[in-house]
Each structure stands twice: as structure tokens, then as C-alpha cells.
């Protein structure tokens, strides 16, 4: 039955024994932040933070790009300066070499002076940059006065054969007739020896001893022939025959052949290897054909002897020596071929270059590259000449110039941690380079001054680690500026999001609070009004029912008073205006009084509140009313969330200098992720069952504030669906505390 159109349809009062029921809570629709307000917040953020930050970020980005461009330009200028320094270093080194040889040549007046060749050899030994010294006498005459060649061009040393002197001519002819026609080797020896005794000319004597050794071998007089060859080697080694062939290689070849005939293989092997070694070392100056003949005889015999040995391991030293000798011969042959090609083919080009020099071309015009038969020569004319008929010049060693001049200069001037370099030939081949293959972008292509040497220097800027470049270079200021701007943007965005989220949450909490508190006020007021009207109209059928209505009126009034007190107290505490009156309080008495009052208040609804208070519970220094309010709020919270279980336990105990009051219910419990939030203002559980329970959401908040103001702590233990235990711990008051601060 609804009385007078009451707003609470669940409140029923009747004479037939109906009970009074509380109204179920309801909620108002959530308050939403207007769309215009959210747009305003976003606009203000963009206007105050976003746009200025984007402008600063753009400026920082432009600064980074400009700094990078300046760095590239600075690197380009550095590489150009390095290329000029390297070019100047090469020019200075070549100039010093030219001056050194010019000083040597100026001391001599004749190009064929033996002293000049010796002096040039000495200077050459001190200047490895020079491959060879040449003298240009005319279009068809290029001399290499100090060249150490493996052999000479054919026909360069051959002379017309001289006739035998009349005193020995007859003996020689008789000996040749007996040797070759009659095969009378004894008579031939007699004739040759007679001729040898009649002449003192070493050329004729040498040729006669060669003939004697030959005849002795034919007559199987091996030992005598070996002795004759040893005499030739000792006394006639450098003597040349009438046709210009040195007797030394002839005698050594014959001597080695005699050792083979004598079955002395090791001695023969030593002799042939020795002949080859002397040929390679230039002991005799031979023409190409002569050298090839003797060298072929020596190497062929060595190969035959090595192949004929049953155990080649015993000749390992010989094999290594032969291999090393042949490698050395290859190097000398290549150098000789190169110099002879220059000597034979460079005359015309040298003539045209010399005419430019005489025409007054600057000194660097004296240096040029000459190409001939596929070979390249670095040529430098000297300022010093013996006569107007010719000029001196130098052939520079390309490898020495690269490895001993250019490479050290580049390694010294370039920071290899940031820059790679390559020196290339005209055809693009890499001649020398840094230790590692070049990577990154090319910055400079530079040639040497006067295009001499005709090589190209390339410099590469290594790609740097972008983080290292930003953090360790002058660009770091822009990076830090950009980082600061990004941080400002992120911080501003976070603040905006948090502000909006806070506004939304605050609006929701306020909406819940207004809805809940409105109902909390309206429900008891409605009950009071209905019951008061019924009592005023004398519509209560019995005295027992009348007393019951009076109890309800008192309960609802107390409920209103408690609600108002909670709201006012939490406001005073947050504003710092709440004052506590501390005194010595017996917690046990407080607990018993609260349990008695609560049991009387909620007992008619079936709730049973049990109290277990330890004996001799120590006193605490506290505001009695505040502590009573805190414990009452805990009990009210337990009553509200007991669900179908009507049992509530309250324990008061002391331990470790603290008094603990624990209130336990066996109701809905609290989810694990919500335990830390139950003491927050306006907080209500997230599930529908919890949110359906009436309350303002301020009771536990007030408990925490009161307990912490007394120097205590609060604690929650809960299991979802099995109830919760909320406890407060208050420090025990000692006599010293009372003496120090009796009023507190």
C-alpha cells in the first residue's frame, strides 16, 4: 500500500503485520562532458602546445639538415686540401730526387766516363724512387749508362772476328784439321799447345785453351779437361773471344758438362746452378741470344739432373734454390725488357718533349708519361745536361712512388676512421687503397698537379652511425632540442589525456555520488514522513506496532545523522579543518557499546553482530567519537555487503604495541584488483551486485583518514564470494606519551 502517493513504493505500512522495507537504490544517468568542452580542451592543447612544438620541431629539423650540409661542405674542403697536400708532397719528393741526380751529373763532363756510371749507381742505391737514369742524345739514341741489365740487345756488342796472328796461324790450322777432319786428337793437342806457347795475347790464349779442353774431352782425358777449364775460369773469366763472347760462361758450361761425364752428379748440379746464378747476377754482359743459349743449357741440364735422381727429397735444397733463382731471374728479365723497350722506342717521343722544354715550358712540363709497346713510363727530364746535344732524364719507379710516397702521405693526412681513399690508374684500376674496401659516398675526385703521376685520387666519406653523429657532433644540440620538443609534446598529450580522463571519472563519480546520496537522503526521509503521518493520523492499530514505528523513526534519523556526519567530516579532513580531541580511550568499551547499538539497530532485520574483545586490552590515545565513527562505518560496510549472510564478527586484540579491531563479514567479498581502491572517495565495486548496495562511497575513506590521523593503519583481506575482513591498527598509549602531551 502506498501512503499519500509516496515516492518509495517499497515502503509498506499496514495493520495486518506488514513489515517496513527499504527502497532499492536507483541511479541517475551518467553525466557526460559536453562535446563542446572536449573540443575546447583539444583546441587549447593544440594552440598552446602542439602548434608551437611542431614549429620548433620543424626549426630543429631544418637546423639538423643545415648542419649536415655544412659538415658535408667542410668534409669536401678538407678532402680537396688533402689532395693538394698529397700532390705537393709527390712534387717535392720528385724535385729532391731530380736535384740529387743533377748534382751528381754536374761533376762530370763525359757521358761515357766510368766514374759517372759509378756515381750514378751510388745515387741510385740511395734513391729507390728512381727506376733508371737515361741520356737522350738524339732521336735514335737513348743511352742507359748505369743500367744493370740482364742482357743487351742482339748486335750491340758483337765485333768483327780478328784473324789469327801469322806466328800461330799455321799451328791453329793444323790443329783444327787434325781435330775435325783426321780425328787425331793427340796431334791436335800438340798443335794447339804449340800455338798457345807462341802467343801472349789473352784473347788468343783463351780461345786456344777452350780448344784444348774440347780435344781433351774428345780423347776421354776428362780430368785433364777439367783442369784446363779451371784454368780458364781462374785466368780468362772476363776475356772475350774474337767475336765478343766472354770465355767465362763457355768454360763453366764445358766444366759442368765434364763433371756429368765424370759421373759426379752433385758437383755437376752445383756447376750448372752456379752458371745460371752468375748469368742472372750479370757477371758477364751478354747479348740476348748469347744469354738465352747459356741459360737454356744451364737450366735444361739442371732439370735433367734433378729428374734423374731416384730420391728427389734429398735434393730439396737444390729445388728451393733453383725455384728462388728462377723467380729472381723473372723479375730481372721483366725489368730488362722494360728498359730495353724504352731505349729502343722512346727516342721520338723524348725528342718532342725536349723541344717543348727548350721552348720554355715550366719545370713541371719536364715530367710526363710515355707509353710504348703497352708499357707506361714516368719520365722526368733533368735541368742539368752535359751539352746541348743531349739531356739527362730519370725513369721513376711507379711502385715505389705509390707505396713509399703517395700511400704514406695519404695515411698520414687522412683520418681513416671517417674517410676511405683509393688511387686509380687512367683505366679505372685501383692501384693502392686504404686497408678496407671503400664504402660510403665519394666526395672528391682529384688529379695530381700537372697530371703527374697520371693517377686519380678518390676520397670516400664513411657512413656514420646516425646516433653517434647526433650525440657526439655539433648536431647534438639540434637532436636534444628535437628530443625536448618531442618530450614536451608527449608530456602535454599525457597531461591532456589524464585531464580529460580525470574529468570523465570525476563526472562519473560525482554523478554516482549525487545519485546515491540523493537516494540515501530521500529513502530515510520518506520513511520518516510516512511513519510520522501514520502516527499523526492515529492509524497504528496497536501499541506494539507504535513502538516499532518509533524505533524505525529513530533508526532512520540516526542513519541521516551518520550520513551527514560522514560527508561533513570527510570535507573537514580534506580541508585540514577537522580537529580531534585526543584522550585515553578504552577500546574494549567502545567496541562493546558499538556492538550493542548496532545489534539493536539492525537486529530486527536478522543481522547478528558478535564481538570478541581480548581481556585487559590496553588503552589508546584517540578521539573517542572519531574511533566510534570509524568502527561504526566498518560495521555498516559489513552489513551492506553481507548479502544473504547475516553474521558479522568483530574482534579486538592487542599485539606488538598496537590494538587491532577487525570486522569480518561473510558476504560478497572484494575482487583482487579492487582491494586497493576500496578506500578511495566515491569508489563502488564494479559488479552489479556491489553497485546495487546503497551507500555514499565515503565511509571507508573516512575510516582511513581517521585511522591515519591517529598514527594507525588499515588493512583489507578479502576473497570474492566468501567475505571480507577490514581491520584498523591503533598504537597503544604509554605513560610517557601521556606525560609528554597530555592534551595532544
XYZ file of C-alpha atoms in Angstrom:
744
model
C 0.000 0.000 0.000
C 1.392 3.422 -0.950
C 0.642 6.176 1.527
C -0.326 9.524 0.046
C 1.471 8.863 -3.242
C 4.790 8.227 -1.519
C 7.813 8.227 -3.773
C 9.106 4.959 -2.319
C 6.749 2.172 -3.491
C 8.577 -0.461 -1.437
C 7.706 1.173 1.871
C 4.582 -0.552 3.153
C 2.836 0.076 6.451
C -0.327 -1.864 7.231
C -2.241 -3.040 10.180
C -2.109 -6.619 9.027
C 1.513 -7.099 10.114
C 3.326 -5.855 7.008
C 6.981 -5.011 7.581
C 8.731 -1.841 6.518
C 11.258 -2.376 3.655
C 13.949 -0.021 2.449
C 13.731 1.271 -1.079
C 16.073 -0.306 -3.625
C 18.723 2.120 -4.782
C 18.497 3.711 -8.162
C 20.896 5.780 -10.178
C 20.650 8.843 -12.320
C 22.037 8.765 -15.896
C 25.808 9.396 -16.050
C 26.820 12.981 -16.560
C 28.789 13.332 -19.766
C 31.265 16.061 -20.571
C 29.739 18.172 -23.326
C 31.238 17.709 -26.744
C 31.990 21.416 -26.889
C 34.081 21.181 -23.705
C 36.175 18.315 -25.025
C 36.737 20.168 -28.263
C 37.792 23.207 -26.288
C 40.388 21.190 -24.329
C 41.743 19.720 -27.559
C 41.877 23.123 -29.226
C 43.688 24.698 -26.291
C 46.228 21.870 -26.256
C 46.924 22.252 -29.962
C 47.080 26.032 -29.704
C 49.252 26.206 -26.597
C 51.476 23.140 -27.001
C 51.012 21.319 -30.282
C 51.482 24.098 -32.832
C 54.476 25.762 -31.069
C 56.100 22.374 -30.614
C 55.619 21.497 -34.278
C 57.140 24.839 -35.290
C 60.126 24.250 -33.020
C 60.459 20.689 -34.328
C 60.500 21.995 -37.891
C 63.169 24.535 -36.994
C 65.230 21.829 -35.274
C 64.894 19.597 -38.324
C 65.985 22.439 -40.592
C 68.919 23.057 -38.270
C 69.966 19.413 -38.472
C 69.788 19.472 -42.270
C 71.756 22.708 -42.474
C 74.362 21.345 -40.085
C 74.637 18.175 -42.175
C 75.098 20.270 -45.327
C 77.789 22.360 -43.621
C 79.507 19.192 -42.452
C 79.498 17.779 -45.983
C 80.929 21.023 -47.352
C 83.592 21.078 -44.642
C 84.487 17.478 -45.428
C 84.662 18.319 -49.140
C 87.029 21.212 -48.445
C 89.164 19.007 -46.176
C 89.475 16.339 -48.864
C 90.391 18.915 -51.502
C 93.061 20.317 -49.204
C 94.382 16.804 -48.555
C 94.570 16.066 -52.286
C 96.586 19.254 -52.796
C 98.925 18.363 -49.923
C 99.492 14.867 -51.328
C 100.165 16.333 -54.766
C 102.628 18.826 -53.288
C 104.319 16.022 -51.323
C 104.844 13.971 -54.505
C 106.118 17.017 -56.378
C 108.544 17.910 -53.583
C 109.871 14.357 -53.371
C 110.410 14.100 -57.130
C 112.054 17.530 -57.163
C 114.514 16.470 -54.438
C 115.408 13.354 -56.438
C 115.921 15.398 -59.610
C 118.172 17.856 -57.791
C 120.188 14.997 -56.291
C 120.952 13.412 -59.672
C 121.551 16.788 -61.316
C 124.203 17.482 -58.687
C 125.913 14.159 -59.437
C 125.869 14.638 -63.204
C 127.198 18.204 -62.989
C 130.513 16.840 -61.683
C 131.268 15.001 -64.939
C 131.825 16.201 -68.491
C 131.685 12.964 -70.471
C 128.736 10.618 -70.611
C 130.975 7.592 -71.017
C 133.170 8.468 -68.046
C 133.406 5.290 -65.899
C 133.339 7.438 -62.801
C 129.956 8.818 -63.821
C 128.434 5.335 -64.025
C 129.781 4.527 -60.566
C 128.436 7.784 -59.135
C 125.031 7.159 -60.723
C 124.954 3.643 -59.247
C 125.674 5.077 -55.817
C 122.983 7.747 -56.174
C 120.542 5.146 -57.466
C 121.114 2.985 -54.404
C 120.204 5.944 -52.179
C 117.112 6.913 -54.195
C 114.774 3.909 -54.653
C 112.260 6.240 -56.289
C 114.394 6.184 -59.471
C 113.971 3.191 -61.744
C 116.796 4.192 -64.088
C 118.843 7.134 -65.397
C 118.942 7.740 -69.163
C 120.757 10.074 -71.532
C 118.930 11.259 -74.610
C 121.437 12.099 -77.303
C 119.230 12.252 -80.367
C 116.074 10.919 -81.996
C 117.555 7.435 -82.314
C 119.977 7.360 -79.403
C 118.874 6.692 -75.819
C 121.644 5.562 -73.517
C 121.305 3.810 -70.154
C 124.814 4.362 -68.795
C 124.190 2.920 -65.330
C 121.569 0.316 -66.136
C 122.007 -3.105 -64.562
C 120.535 -5.233 -67.373
C 120.160 -8.977 -67.569
C 121.278 -8.921 -71.215
C 121.942 -6.488 -74.083
C 120.098 -6.212 -77.389
C 121.417 -8.526 -80.065
C 124.227 -6.990 -82.101
C 125.079 -4.327 -79.538
C 128.450 -5.850 -78.541
C 129.345 -8.050 -81.497
C 132.640 -7.191 -83.256
C 134.260 -8.429 -86.443
C 136.345 -11.521 -85.845
C 140.106 -10.857 -85.955
C 142.443 -13.255 -87.824
C 144.956 -15.450 -86.068
C 148.432 -13.920 -85.973
C 150.837 -15.304 -88.584
C 153.099 -16.766 -85.852
C 150.416 -19.183 -84.689
C 148.072 -19.331 -87.660
C 149.728 -22.456 -89.126
C 149.655 -24.328 -85.790
C 145.984 -23.458 -85.295
C 145.030 -24.601 -88.787
C 146.948 -27.858 -88.367
C 145.289 -28.482 -85.023
C 141.787 -27.815 -86.441
C 142.465 -30.155 -89.375
C 143.661 -32.920 -87.054
C 140.685 -32.401 -84.692
C 137.804 -32.143 -87.085
C 138.997 -33.977 -90.226
C 141.523 -36.553 -89.114
C 140.163 -37.058 -85.559
C 143.813 -37.183 -84.474
C 143.193 -35.765 -81.002
C 146.793 -36.272 -79.810
C 148.209 -34.368 -82.782
C 145.575 -31.669 -82.349
C 146.566 -31.166 -78.697
C 150.203 -30.847 -79.755
C 149.375 -28.194 -82.374
C 147.096 -26.173 -80.011
C 149.634 -26.229 -77.217
C 152.396 -25.130 -79.599
C 150.271 -22.176 -80.708
C 149.429 -21.315 -77.048
C 153.155 -21.159 -76.245
C 153.826 -18.742 -79.084
C 151.316 -16.001 -78.086
C 150.836 -13.761 -75.059
C 147.504 -12.285 -76.168
C 144.852 -13.360 -73.593
C 142.143 -13.460 -76.271
C 144.101 -15.954 -78.401
C 145.279 -17.841 -75.335
C 141.722 -18.162 -74.045
C 140.394 -19.477 -77.353
C 143.284 -21.979 -77.582
C 142.626 -23.249 -74.026
C 138.960 -23.733 -74.939
C 140.060 -25.779 -77.952
C 142.489 -27.792 -75.789
C 139.745 -28.600 -73.227
C 137.452 -29.652 -76.060
C 140.024 -32.003 -77.557
C 140.890 -33.449 -74.137
C 137.255 -34.306 -73.616
C 137.032 -35.938 -77.045
C 140.065 -38.060 -76.217
C 138.434 -39.081 -72.892
C 141.001 -37.217 -70.848
C 138.284 -35.932 -68.516
C 140.484 -34.960 -65.585
C 142.863 -33.035 -67.836
C 139.927 -31.263 -69.461
C 138.512 -30.315 -66.058
C 141.899 -28.870 -65.070
C 142.065 -26.853 -68.293
C 138.543 -25.452 -67.645
C 139.508 -24.460 -64.114
C 142.482 -22.578 -65.563
C 140.136 -20.761 -67.932
C 137.804 -19.795 -65.105
C 140.623 -18.531 -62.978
C 142.633 -16.578 -65.560
C 140.344 -15.846 -68.511
C 136.857 -15.450 -66.990
C 136.165 -11.935 -68.352
C 138.220 -12.290 -71.533
C 136.078 -12.097 -74.663
C 136.690 -14.084 -77.802
C 137.390 -12.504 -81.156
C 133.589 -12.316 -81.780
C 132.866 -10.713 -78.377
C 131.670 -13.724 -76.364
C 133.040 -13.921 -72.786
C 135.127 -17.028 -72.159
C 133.748 -17.414 -68.612
C 130.303 -18.873 -69.489
C 131.881 -21.056 -72.194
C 134.353 -22.518 -69.703
C 131.738 -23.003 -66.968
C 129.361 -24.774 -69.324
C 132.172 -27.049 -70.509
C 133.331 -27.663 -66.926
C 129.825 -28.687 -65.785
C 129.453 -30.985 -68.802
C 132.773 -32.644 -67.923
C 131.524 -33.285 -64.368
C 128.465 -35.009 -65.815
C 130.759 -37.136 -67.960
C 132.783 -37.954 -64.845
C 129.512 -39.187 -63.174
C 129.792 -36.567 -60.401
C 126.116 -35.510 -60.484
C 126.122 -33.314 -57.388
C 129.224 -31.434 -58.490
C 127.737 -31.072 -61.976
C 124.457 -29.816 -60.444
C 126.389 -27.244 -58.406
C 128.251 -26.172 -61.543
C 125.124 -25.721 -63.686
C 123.267 -23.888 -60.891
C 126.337 -21.701 -60.366
C 126.445 -20.891 -64.096
C 122.753 -19.911 -64.035
C 123.259 -17.805 -60.927
C 126.189 -15.903 -62.470
C 124.203 -15.308 -65.629
C 121.279 -13.872 -63.632
C 123.581 -11.721 -61.466
C 125.131 -10.216 -64.619
C 128.684 -11.448 -64.137
C 129.115 -11.274 -67.917
C 127.360 -8.803 -70.192
C 125.839 -10.909 -72.938
C 123.577 -10.211 -75.802
C 120.065 -11.598 -75.617
C 120.809 -14.609 -77.905
C 124.016 -15.431 -76.035
C 122.282 -15.189 -72.671
C 119.397 -17.362 -73.810
C 121.806 -20.006 -75.120
C 123.830 -20.335 -71.937
C 120.792 -20.003 -69.696
C 118.949 -22.676 -71.686
C 121.918 -25.055 -71.449
C 122.204 -24.499 -67.703
C 118.505 -24.830 -66.801
C 117.987 -27.765 -69.138
C 120.871 -29.651 -67.576
C 119.657 -28.821 -64.050
C 116.176 -30.162 -64.838
C 117.660 -33.317 -66.323
C 119.867 -33.916 -63.296
C 117.031 -33.302 -60.821
C 114.737 -35.617 -62.738
C 117.334 -38.368 -62.809
C 117.745 -38.581 -59.048
C 115.982 -41.635 -57.552
C 115.135 -39.873 -54.280
C 114.185 -36.265 -55.055
C 113.704 -35.468 -51.330
C 117.482 -35.456 -50.891
C 117.685 -32.566 -53.390
C 115.037 -30.418 -51.730
C 117.540 -27.635 -51.017
C 118.573 -27.605 -54.685
C 114.960 -27.447 -55.781
C 114.242 -24.496 -53.473
C 117.384 -22.694 -54.638
C 116.512 -23.255 -58.298
C 112.925 -22.036 -57.780
C 114.135 -18.897 -55.990
C 116.743 -18.250 -58.674
C 114.212 -18.563 -61.473
C 111.817 -16.214 -59.694
C 114.616 -13.659 -59.335
C 115.515 -14.101 -62.990
C 111.904 -13.417 -63.947
C 111.981 -10.110 -62.089
C 115.274 -9.074 -63.696
C 114.083 -10.174 -67.133
C 110.913 -8.095 -66.821
C 112.913 -5.024 -65.773
C 115.436 -5.555 -68.584
C 112.710 -5.991 -71.200
C 111.041 -2.838 -69.905
C 114.237 -0.748 -70.066
C 115.242 -2.080 -73.487
C 111.781 -1.281 -74.839
C 112.171 2.265 -73.575
C 115.668 2.547 -75.042
C 114.585 1.314 -78.459
C 111.208 3.080 -78.815
C 111.256 6.268 -76.717
C 113.513 8.399 -78.908
C 110.843 10.138 -80.983
C 108.584 10.970 -78.033
C 111.525 12.185 -75.971
C 112.558 14.458 -78.853
C 109.158 16.128 -78.998
C 109.103 16.572 -75.225
C 112.597 18.031 -75.256
C 111.581 20.556 -77.867
C 108.794 21.722 -75.542
C 111.320 22.083 -72.757
C 113.618 24.162 -74.925
C 110.598 26.279 -75.845
C 110.310 27.419 -72.225
C 107.615 25.138 -70.779
C 107.620 25.321 -66.917
C 109.533 22.747 -64.950
C 106.523 20.517 -64.412
C 106.329 20.176 -68.192
C 109.541 18.180 -67.921
C 107.555 15.365 -66.271
C 105.277 13.233 -68.365
C 104.047 9.734 -69.029
C 105.415 7.843 -72.009
C 103.523 4.890 -73.470
C 105.426 2.360 -75.575
C 104.567 -1.214 -76.596
C 101.895 -1.426 -73.930
C 104.232 -0.216 -71.180
C 103.978 3.007 -69.205
C 106.973 5.072 -68.057
C 107.103 8.005 -65.658
C 109.731 10.294 -67.202
C 111.353 13.374 -65.689
C 113.917 15.473 -67.627
C 116.708 16.961 -65.526
C 117.738 20.578 -65.760
C 121.411 19.566 -65.874
C 122.870 18.385 -69.196
C 126.408 17.718 -70.387
C 125.989 19.522 -73.665
C 123.389 20.992 -75.918
C 123.460 17.769 -77.892
C 121.524 15.769 -75.297
C 119.682 15.769 -71.996
C 119.585 13.630 -68.921
C 116.398 12.194 -67.522
C 115.012 9.823 -64.940
C 112.610 6.938 -65.139
C 110.658 6.883 -61.872
C 109.610 3.643 -60.203
C 105.798 3.594 -60.168
C 105.510 1.044 -57.391
C 107.946 2.911 -55.169
C 106.146 6.180 -55.871
C 102.826 4.609 -54.907
C 103.906 2.673 -51.821
C 106.655 4.885 -50.385
C 105.432 8.367 -51.261
C 101.709 8.500 -52.047
C 100.430 5.893 -49.558
C 102.327 7.280 -46.509
C 101.160 10.786 -47.387
C 97.520 9.698 -47.586
C 97.681 7.572 -44.430
C 99.234 10.482 -42.536
C 96.863 13.195 -43.718
C 93.564 11.267 -43.698
C 91.567 10.187 -40.664
C 90.947 6.566 -41.608
C 88.146 6.314 -39.027
C 85.914 8.545 -41.141
C 87.402 8.527 -44.649
C 88.456 5.870 -47.168
C 90.625 6.537 -50.203
C 91.626 4.905 -53.486
C 94.253 5.850 -56.069
C 93.271 4.679 -59.549
C 95.028 4.447 -62.912
C 93.705 6.010 -66.082
C 91.736 2.874 -66.937
C 89.998 2.847 -63.534
C 92.108 0.120 -61.951
C 92.699 0.521 -58.232
C 96.453 0.938 -57.755
C 96.509 1.475 -53.989
C 93.765 1.870 -51.425
C 93.125 2.090 -47.712
C 93.233 -1.113 -45.711
C 89.470 -1.636 -46.009
C 87.389 -1.537 -49.176
C 85.900 1.927 -49.682
C 82.314 2.353 -48.553
C 80.020 5.323 -48.474
C 79.676 8.173 -50.931
C 82.543 9.653 -52.925
C 83.366 13.233 -52.007
C 86.345 14.241 -54.177
C 87.992 13.134 -57.427
C 91.376 14.816 -57.720
C 94.366 14.502 -60.039
C 97.986 15.200 -59.198
C 99.500 18.539 -60.156
C 100.467 18.609 -63.817
C 98.710 15.226 -64.154
C 101.940 13.628 -62.942
C 101.757 10.870 -61.988
C 98.666 10.236 -64.150
C 96.580 8.837 -61.322
C 93.273 9.788 -59.797
C 92.710 10.205 -56.047
C 89.242 9.314 -54.766
C 88.026 10.055 -51.246
C 85.014 8.379 -49.676
C 83.096 9.562 -46.641
C 82.255 6.564 -44.483
C 78.605 6.365 -43.420
C 78.498 7.253 -39.752
C 76.241 5.811 -37.124
C 73.332 8.325 -37.045
C 73.016 8.063 -33.269
C 76.743 8.591 -32.742
C 76.760 11.508 -35.185
C 73.867 13.155 -33.394
C 75.156 12.563 -29.885
C 78.855 13.251 -30.457
C 78.838 16.054 -33.017
C 77.710 19.636 -33.093
C 74.361 18.418 -34.359
C 73.634 17.064 -30.895
C 72.125 20.400 -29.812
C 69.502 20.046 -32.520
C 68.917 16.443 -31.552
C 68.455 17.364 -27.910
C 66.167 20.206 -28.942
C 64.124 17.833 -31.037
C 64.070 15.337 -28.163
C 62.958 18.067 -25.765
C 60.187 19.124 -28.108
C 59.039 15.540 -28.529
C 59.081 15.145 -24.757
C 57.033 18.324 -24.359
C 54.531 17.058 -26.893
C 54.314 13.669 -25.221
C 54.082 15.220 -21.766
C 51.409 17.649 -22.891
C 49.471 14.868 -24.576
C 49.672 12.735 -21.452
C 48.532 15.641 -19.290
C 45.647 16.357 -21.644
C 44.571 12.727 -21.754
C 44.871 12.445 -17.993
C 42.964 15.691 -17.523
C 40.162 14.552 -19.810
C 40.125 11.104 -18.195
C 40.096 12.718 -14.772
C 37.221 14.969 -15.784
C 35.270 11.991 -17.083
C 35.979 9.924 -13.989
C 35.190 12.835 -11.682
C 31.955 13.454 -13.537
C 31.030 9.795 -13.203
C 31.930 9.729 -9.519
C 30.003 12.925 -8.886
C 27.048 11.507 -10.758
C 27.188 8.307 -8.720
C 27.655 10.298 -5.519
C 24.760 12.672 -6.206
C 22.536 9.790 -7.223
C 23.468 7.676 -4.223
C 23.392 10.463 -1.647
C 20.121 11.781 -3.011
C 18.618 8.361 -2.583
C 20.298 7.923 0.811
C 18.642 11.143 1.976
C 15.346 10.550 0.260
C 14.829 6.991 1.460
C 15.015 7.669 5.246
C 13.145 10.989 4.842
C 10.356 9.202 3.027
C 10.224 6.526 5.707
C 10.181 9.135 8.474
C 7.446 11.118 6.733
C 5.251 8.100 6.082
C 5.553 6.781 9.604
C 5.049 10.229 11.098
C 1.886 10.752 9.032
C 0.582 7.362 10.111
C 1.273 8.162 13.775
C -0.252 11.620 13.417
C -3.423 10.211 11.862
C -3.634 7.642 14.653
C -3.731 4.861 12.115
C -1.486 2.499 14.129
C -3.676 -0.373 15.340
C -1.610 -1.426 18.383
C 0.849 -0.140 20.939
C 3.413 -2.754 19.895
C 3.250 -1.559 16.310
C 3.516 2.039 17.537
C 6.720 1.288 19.479
C 8.080 -0.471 16.430
C 7.419 2.591 14.286
C 9.169 4.782 16.854
C 12.225 2.511 16.600
C 12.204 2.877 12.830
C 11.979 6.638 13.143
C 14.988 6.689 15.463
C 16.933 4.338 13.166
C 16.262 6.408 10.061
C 17.116 9.644 11.895
C 20.393 8.084 13.066
C 21.081 6.993 9.524
C 20.567 10.545 8.245
C 22.761 11.919 11.008
C 25.533 9.401 10.225
C 25.392 10.229 6.519
C 25.587 13.966 7.145
C 28.403 13.457 9.656
C 30.416 11.384 7.163
C 30.071 13.980 4.438
C 30.975 16.876 6.725
C 33.894 15.030 8.333
C 35.488 13.986 5.042
C 35.204 17.582 3.843
C 36.792 18.937 7.035
C 39.609 16.383 6.898
C 40.459 17.167 3.256
C 40.401 20.901 4.006
C 42.510 20.405 7.142
C 39.798 21.801 9.448
C 38.977 18.599 11.265
C 40.024 18.750 14.921
C 40.401 15.665 17.064
C 40.145 15.647 20.858
C 42.606 13.033 21.995
C 42.186 11.277 25.281
C 42.895 7.906 26.794
C 40.249 5.567 25.363
C 39.307 2.061 26.393
C 38.835 0.405 23.016
C 37.126 -2.598 24.556
C 34.331 -0.446 25.992
C 33.944 1.347 22.680
C 33.628 -1.937 20.811
C 31.050 -3.301 23.228
C 28.948 -0.132 23.080
C 29.070 -0.055 19.288
C 28.087 -3.720 19.018
C 25.168 -3.205 21.407
C 23.917 -0.177 19.499
C 24.363 -1.814 16.108
C 22.677 -5.037 17.192
C 19.716 -3.045 18.451
C 19.608 -1.100 15.193
C 19.873 -3.958 12.701
C 18.763 -6.902 14.783
C 15.158 -6.704 13.568
C 16.494 -7.355 10.044
C 18.086 -10.638 11.130
C 21.707 -9.490 11.491
C 23.827 -10.969 14.274
C 26.890 -8.989 15.365
C 29.360 -10.953 17.505
C 32.092 -9.206 19.489
C 35.257 -10.845 20.788
C 37.243 -8.456 22.963
C 40.527 -9.576 24.480
C 40.936 -9.273 28.238
C 42.956 -6.376 29.644
C 43.007 -4.630 26.283
C 45.401 -1.653 26.537
C 44.120 1.856 26.194
C 44.874 4.067 23.197
C 45.137 7.813 22.906
C 42.417 8.833 20.470
C 39.336 10.865 19.772
C 36.620 8.577 21.103
C 33.907 9.905 18.806
C 36.146 9.565 15.741
C 37.133 5.982 16.649
C 33.498 5.087 17.287
C 32.613 6.607 13.914
C 35.369 4.605 12.167
C 34.354 1.278 13.762
C 30.694 2.007 13.048
C 31.491 2.645 9.407
C 33.309 -0.695 9.196
C 30.290 -2.472 10.701
C 27.886 -0.599 8.381
C 30.053 -1.625 5.426
C 29.927 -5.256 6.600
C 26.125 -5.054 6.980
C 25.706 -3.575 3.498
C 27.815 -6.233 1.758
C 26.778 -9.278 3.777
C 24.337 -10.322 1.075
C 22.405 -13.372 2.305
C 24.754 -13.986 5.232
C 23.614 -12.067 8.326
C 26.583 -12.838 10.567
C 29.220 -10.246 11.398
C 32.201 -10.765 13.664
C 34.154 -8.077 15.449
C 37.493 -8.884 17.137
C 39.560 -6.534 19.305
C 43.072 -7.644 20.267
C 46.496 -6.229 21.099
C 49.975 -7.227 19.922
C 53.373 -5.575 19.269
C 52.284 -2.229 20.717
C 49.135 -1.944 18.611
C 45.428 -2.528 19.230
C 43.726 -4.172 16.276
C 39.947 -4.008 15.625
C 38.877 -6.359 12.824
C 35.391 -6.519 11.317
C 34.597 -9.655 9.317
C 31.621 -10.390 7.108
C 30.737 -13.439 5.030
C 29.182 -11.677 2.091
C 30.069 -10.823 -1.497
C 33.790 -10.127 -0.938
C 36.052 -7.901 -2.999
C 37.807 -8.694 -6.277
C 41.622 -8.808 -6.071
C 42.072 -5.905 -8.492
C 39.723 -3.705 -6.417
C 41.179 -4.272 -2.937
C 43.494 -1.239 -3.168
C 40.640 1.032 -4.306
C 38.027 0.471 -1.573
C 39.349 3.404 0.467
C 39.119 5.868 -2.453
C 36.452 8.539 -2.387
C 33.150 7.651 -4.042
C 34.518 4.273 -5.120
C 31.972 1.491 -5.527
C 32.641 -2.025 -6.691
C 32.466 -2.764 -10.375
C 29.932 -5.619 -10.421
C 26.169 -5.097 -10.468
C 25.585 -6.701 -7.079
C 28.044 -4.417 -5.327
C 26.843 -1.294 -7.079
C 23.238 -2.088 -6.126
C 24.091 -1.700 -2.426
C 23.173 1.719 -1.101
C 25.882 3.982 0.276
C 27.795 7.178 -0.455
C 31.218 5.638 -1.071
C 32.702 7.809 1.693
C 32.507 5.513 4.713
C 35.769 3.613 4.190
C 37.515 6.764 3.008
C 36.612 8.405 6.295
C 37.846 5.316 8.186
C 41.257 5.564 6.537
C 41.560 9.300 7.162
C 40.618 8.936 10.872
C 42.958 5.988 11.486
C 45.932 7.614 9.733
C 45.288 10.817 11.740
C 45.710 8.649 14.868
C 49.011 7.191 13.583
C 47.426 3.849 12.690
C 46.900 1.777 9.569
C 44.066 -0.012 7.793
C 44.216 -3.420 6.181
C 41.921 -5.457 3.925
C 41.719 -9.211 3.432
C 39.064 -10.488 1.078
C 38.082 -13.405 -1.113
C 35.459 -12.884 -3.764
C 32.197 -14.615 -2.773
C 33.409 -15.557 0.703
C 33.513 -12.274 2.548
C 35.987 -9.663 3.718
C 37.905 -8.657 6.839
C 38.677 -4.959 7.320
C 40.886 -4.089 10.251
C 42.376 -0.987 11.845
C 45.538 -0.846 13.966
C 45.998 1.890 16.549
C 49.185 2.476 18.539
C 48.988 1.756 22.272
C 49.334 4.788 24.546
C 52.218 4.703 27.052
C 52.620 6.695 30.260
C 55.452 8.638 28.657
C 53.121 9.674 25.820
C 50.568 10.959 28.274
C 53.247 12.859 30.195
C 54.685 14.478 27.080
C 51.411 15.595 25.558
C 48.501 15.414 27.925
C 46.222 17.392 25.576
C 47.652 16.346 22.211
